[in-house]
Amino acid sequence: MNFQNLSQESLSQIAQRLRDHGYRVTPQRMAIVEALFASSHPTAEEIHQQISRRFPMVSLATVYKTLRVLTELGIARDLKIGERNRFDGNTDPHAHLICIRCGQITDFPLSSQGVALAEEVEPQGFQMLWYDLEIYGICRQCQAKKGSSPTL
Amino acid sequence: MNFQNLSQESLSQIAQRLRDHGYRVTPQRMAIVEALFASSHPTAEEIHQQISRRFPMVSLATVYKTLRVLTELGIARDLKIGERNRFDGNTDPHAHLICIRCGQITDFPLSSQGVALAEEVEPQGFQMLWYDLEIYGICRQCQAKKGSSPTL
DNA sequence: ATGCGTGCAAATTATTTGCACGCTT
DNA sequence: AAGCGTGCAAATAATTTGCACGCAT
């Protein structure tokens, strides 16, 4: 939805964030950051393929290593959807609408509910830090089509 | 919380459910079902170990195959928490409180919110079928201890 | 100049699958 | 009797790791 929002500005902010934490800013890393924001919830493999066009030398291992760094810094989130891990450049609190027919994953904003959740869980003595909400179902497009079969 | 609730009755109900769907009821399968309900969100490996005491011959492959059958029949749910898959015998709508210090996973009931979620998502044209809600944070016990380090 | 980040290939690990035999139906 | 379910071992696949060299600092 808002992947194009990643301006030159935020790219350099991320570069600065890497430097601030003692990480070096390399062309590979920035290419991976760009690819992360350029597609919706990509797998490591998908990021690798997308980068390969312009940077054919980048290895899949580097993609994995960089995604781990980005996740540690809170720039990316690590999602467990379907069989393979996916990565999310959107760190605002939100849910994922996952279509079990076509596999499409859509962000769905949820800021106020996040507060509500924290309040409900507090009485248990549990201190909420973050949450993952995956909503499985059938998207509008797939409801229209008739004879499609599940992919997830 | 409510693992002991699994009475002889519900075990035979599950056996019947297997038969009704054309699956055979074998000692291995029932041992796996019992193990699933006897522990909280076990991995396939954990189920296998627990069973091995009484049924040393049961293989890990059989555990995986059976868990797949149970999941298909809606008797178990397949959770993606941490690095390995876990299985949940509680199919009522609920969230998981996951402590990032000690790794403990606790069920948290959420029936009314489930309806609320479905209603919020409908306007998008999305038909919700089910959801997974994982709440990460620090449990009461770990808040008390001071110098513990994250495991997740 | 220093040493972190990279590519490569090998290692690790969870899960799946093929096959022949025995047990549930 | 028929064929599904099982154990075993091999196959698959995602992710991680070790190592030597070059590049960002």
Short mmCIF file of C-alpha atoms in Angstrom, two decimals, chain A residues 11-145:
data_model
loop_
_atom_site.label_atom_id
_atom_site.label_comp_id
_atom_site.label_asym_id
_atom_site.label_seq_id
_atom_site.Cartn_x
_atom_site.Cartn_y
_atom_site.Cartn_z
CA LEU A 11 16.77 5.50 3.02
CA SER A 12 19.46 7.77 4.38
CA GLN A 13 17.84 7.64 7.80
CA ILE A 14 18.17 3.89 7.72
CA ALA A 15 21.77 4.17 6.57
CA GLN A 16 22.41 6.45 9.53
CA ARG A 17 20.70 4.03 11.87
CA LEU A 18 23.01 1.28 10.65
CA ARG A 19 26.09 3.45 11.17
CA ASP A 20 24.88 4.52 14.62
CA HIS A 21 24.80 0.89 15.66
CA GLY A 22 28.26 0.14 14.37
CA TYR A 23 27.14 -1.51 11.12
CA ARG A 24 28.71 -0.54 7.82
CA VAL A 25 26.63 0.82 4.99
CA THR A 26 27.35 -1.18 1.86
CA PRO A 27 25.68 -1.11 -1.57
CA GLN A 28 24.42 -4.67 -0.92
CA ARG A 29 22.74 -3.68 2.31
CA MET A 30 21.04 -0.65 0.83
CA ALA A 31 19.89 -2.69 -2.15
CA ILE A 32 18.32 -5.18 0.25
CA VAL A 33 16.63 -2.35 2.18
CA GLU A 34 15.24 -0.94 -1.07
CA ALA A 35 13.99 -4.35 -2.17
CA LEU A 36 12.36 -4.92 1.21
CA PHE A 37 10.30 -1.76 0.81
CA ALA A 38 9.69 -2.22 -2.90
CA SER A 39 7.64 -5.39 -2.53
CA SER A 40 4.98 -6.64 -0.18
CA HIS A 41 6.18 -9.04 2.53
CA PRO A 42 8.90 -10.66 0.42
CA THR A 43 10.77 -13.84 1.25
CA ALA A 44 14.58 -13.75 1.41
CA GLU A 45 14.57 -15.54 -1.93
CA GLU A 46 12.30 -12.93 -3.51
CA ILE A 47 14.50 -10.11 -2.29
CA HIS A 48 17.51 -11.93 -3.69
CA GLN A 49 15.89 -12.35 -7.09
CA GLN A 50 14.77 -8.75 -7.25
CA ILE A 51 18.25 -7.50 -6.39
CA SER A 52 19.95 -9.83 -8.84
CA ARG A 53 18.82 -7.70 -11.77
CA ARG A 54 20.98 -4.78 -10.73
CA PHE A 55 23.44 -6.48 -8.38
CA PRO A 56 24.07 -9.95 -9.78
CA MET A 57 26.87 -10.59 -7.29
CA VAL A 58 24.80 -10.44 -4.11
CA SER A 59 24.50 -13.86 -2.49
CA LEU A 60 21.48 -15.29 -0.74
CA ALA A 61 23.56 -15.71 2.43
CA THR A 62 24.17 -11.98 2.50
CA VAL A 63 20.47 -11.34 2.10
CA TYR A 64 19.76 -13.53 5.13
CA LYS A 65 22.51 -11.91 7.18
CA THR A 66 21.35 -8.41 6.32
CA LEU A 67 17.70 -9.18 7.03
CA ARG A 68 18.75 -10.41 10.45
CA VAL A 69 20.55 -7.12 11.13
CA LEU A 70 17.55 -5.11 9.92
CA THR A 71 15.27 -7.14 12.15
CA GLU A 72 17.51 -6.64 15.17
CA LEU A 73 17.47 -2.89 14.60
CA GLY A 74 13.69 -2.87 14.35
CA ILE A 75 13.75 -1.75 10.72
CA ALA A 76 12.16 -4.98 9.52
CA ARG A 77 9.85 -7.55 11.04
CA ASP A 78 10.18 -11.29 10.62
CA LEU A 79 6.86 -12.92 9.70
CA LYS A 80 5.99 -16.60 9.82
CA ILE A 81 3.34 -16.96 7.15
CA GLY A 82 2.88 -20.14 5.18
CA GLU A 83 5.94 -22.36 4.86
CA ARG A 84 8.63 -19.74 4.43
CA ASN A 85 9.64 -16.69 6.42
CA ARG A 86 8.65 -13.35 5.04
CA PHE A 87 9.89 -9.91 5.95
CA ASP A 88 7.93 -6.74 6.54
CA GLY A 89 9.30 -3.22 6.20
CA ASN A 90 6.20 -1.79 7.85
CA THR A 91 6.89 -1.68 11.58
CA ASP A 92 3.71 0.17 12.53
CA PRO A 93 1.24 -2.00 14.47
CA HIS A 94 -0.95 -3.72 11.90
CA ALA A 95 -2.54 -7.03 11.03
CA HIS A 96 -2.14 -9.13 7.90
CA LEU A 97 -5.08 -10.18 5.80
CA ILE A 98 -3.98 -13.42 4.16
CA CYS A 99 -6.03 -14.92 1.34
CA ILE A 100 -5.90 -18.73 1.46
CA ARG A 101 -6.85 -18.91 -2.24
CA CYS A 102 -4.40 -16.57 -3.95
CA GLY A 103 -1.91 -16.11 -1.10
CA GLN A 104 -2.09 -12.34 -1.25
CA ILE A 105 -1.02 -10.59 1.96
CA THR A 106 -2.46 -7.15 2.73
CA ASP A 107 -1.68 -4.83 5.62
CA PHE A 108 -4.55 -3.75 7.85
CA PRO A 109 -3.95 -0.92 10.37
CA LEU A 110 -4.70 -1.64 14.02
CA SER A 111 -3.15 0.99 16.29
CA SER A 112 -6.00 1.54 18.78
CA GLN A 113 -6.72 -2.17 19.12
CA GLY A 114 -3.08 -2.62 20.04
CA VAL A 115 -3.58 -0.46 23.09
CA ALA A 116 -6.75 -2.36 23.93
CA LEU A 117 -4.88 -5.64 23.72
CA ALA A 118 -2.15 -4.41 26.05
CA GLU A 119 -4.79 -3.36 28.56
CA GLU A 120 -6.56 -6.70 28.44
CA VAL A 121 -3.38 -8.62 28.95
CA GLU A 122 -2.00 -6.47 31.76
CA PRO A 123 -4.31 -7.87 34.47
CA GLN A 124 -2.65 -11.24 33.83
CA GLY A 125 0.61 -9.63 34.85
CA PHE A 126 1.83 -9.91 31.28
CA GLN A 127 3.78 -6.99 29.83
CA MET A 128 3.01 -6.81 26.10
CA LEU A 129 5.86 -5.69 23.84
CA TRP A 130 4.42 -6.40 20.41
CA TYR A 131 2.04 -8.72 18.65
CA ASP A 132 1.53 -10.58 15.39
CA LEU A 133 -1.99 -10.80 14.06
CA GLU A 134 -2.61 -12.92 11.00
CA ILE A 135 -6.16 -12.98 9.67
CA TYR A 136 -6.83 -15.82 7.26
CA GLY A 137 -9.75 -15.77 4.85
CA ILE A 138 -10.77 -15.06 1.28
CA CYS A 139 -10.09 -11.74 -0.41
CA ARG A 140 -12.63 -9.83 -2.47
CA GLN A 141 -11.16 -10.88 -5.81
CA CYS A 142 -11.17 -14.58 -4.93
CA GLN A 143 -14.75 -14.39 -3.64
CA ALA A 144 -15.72 -13.23 -7.13
CA LYS A 145 -13.96 -16.08 -8.96
#
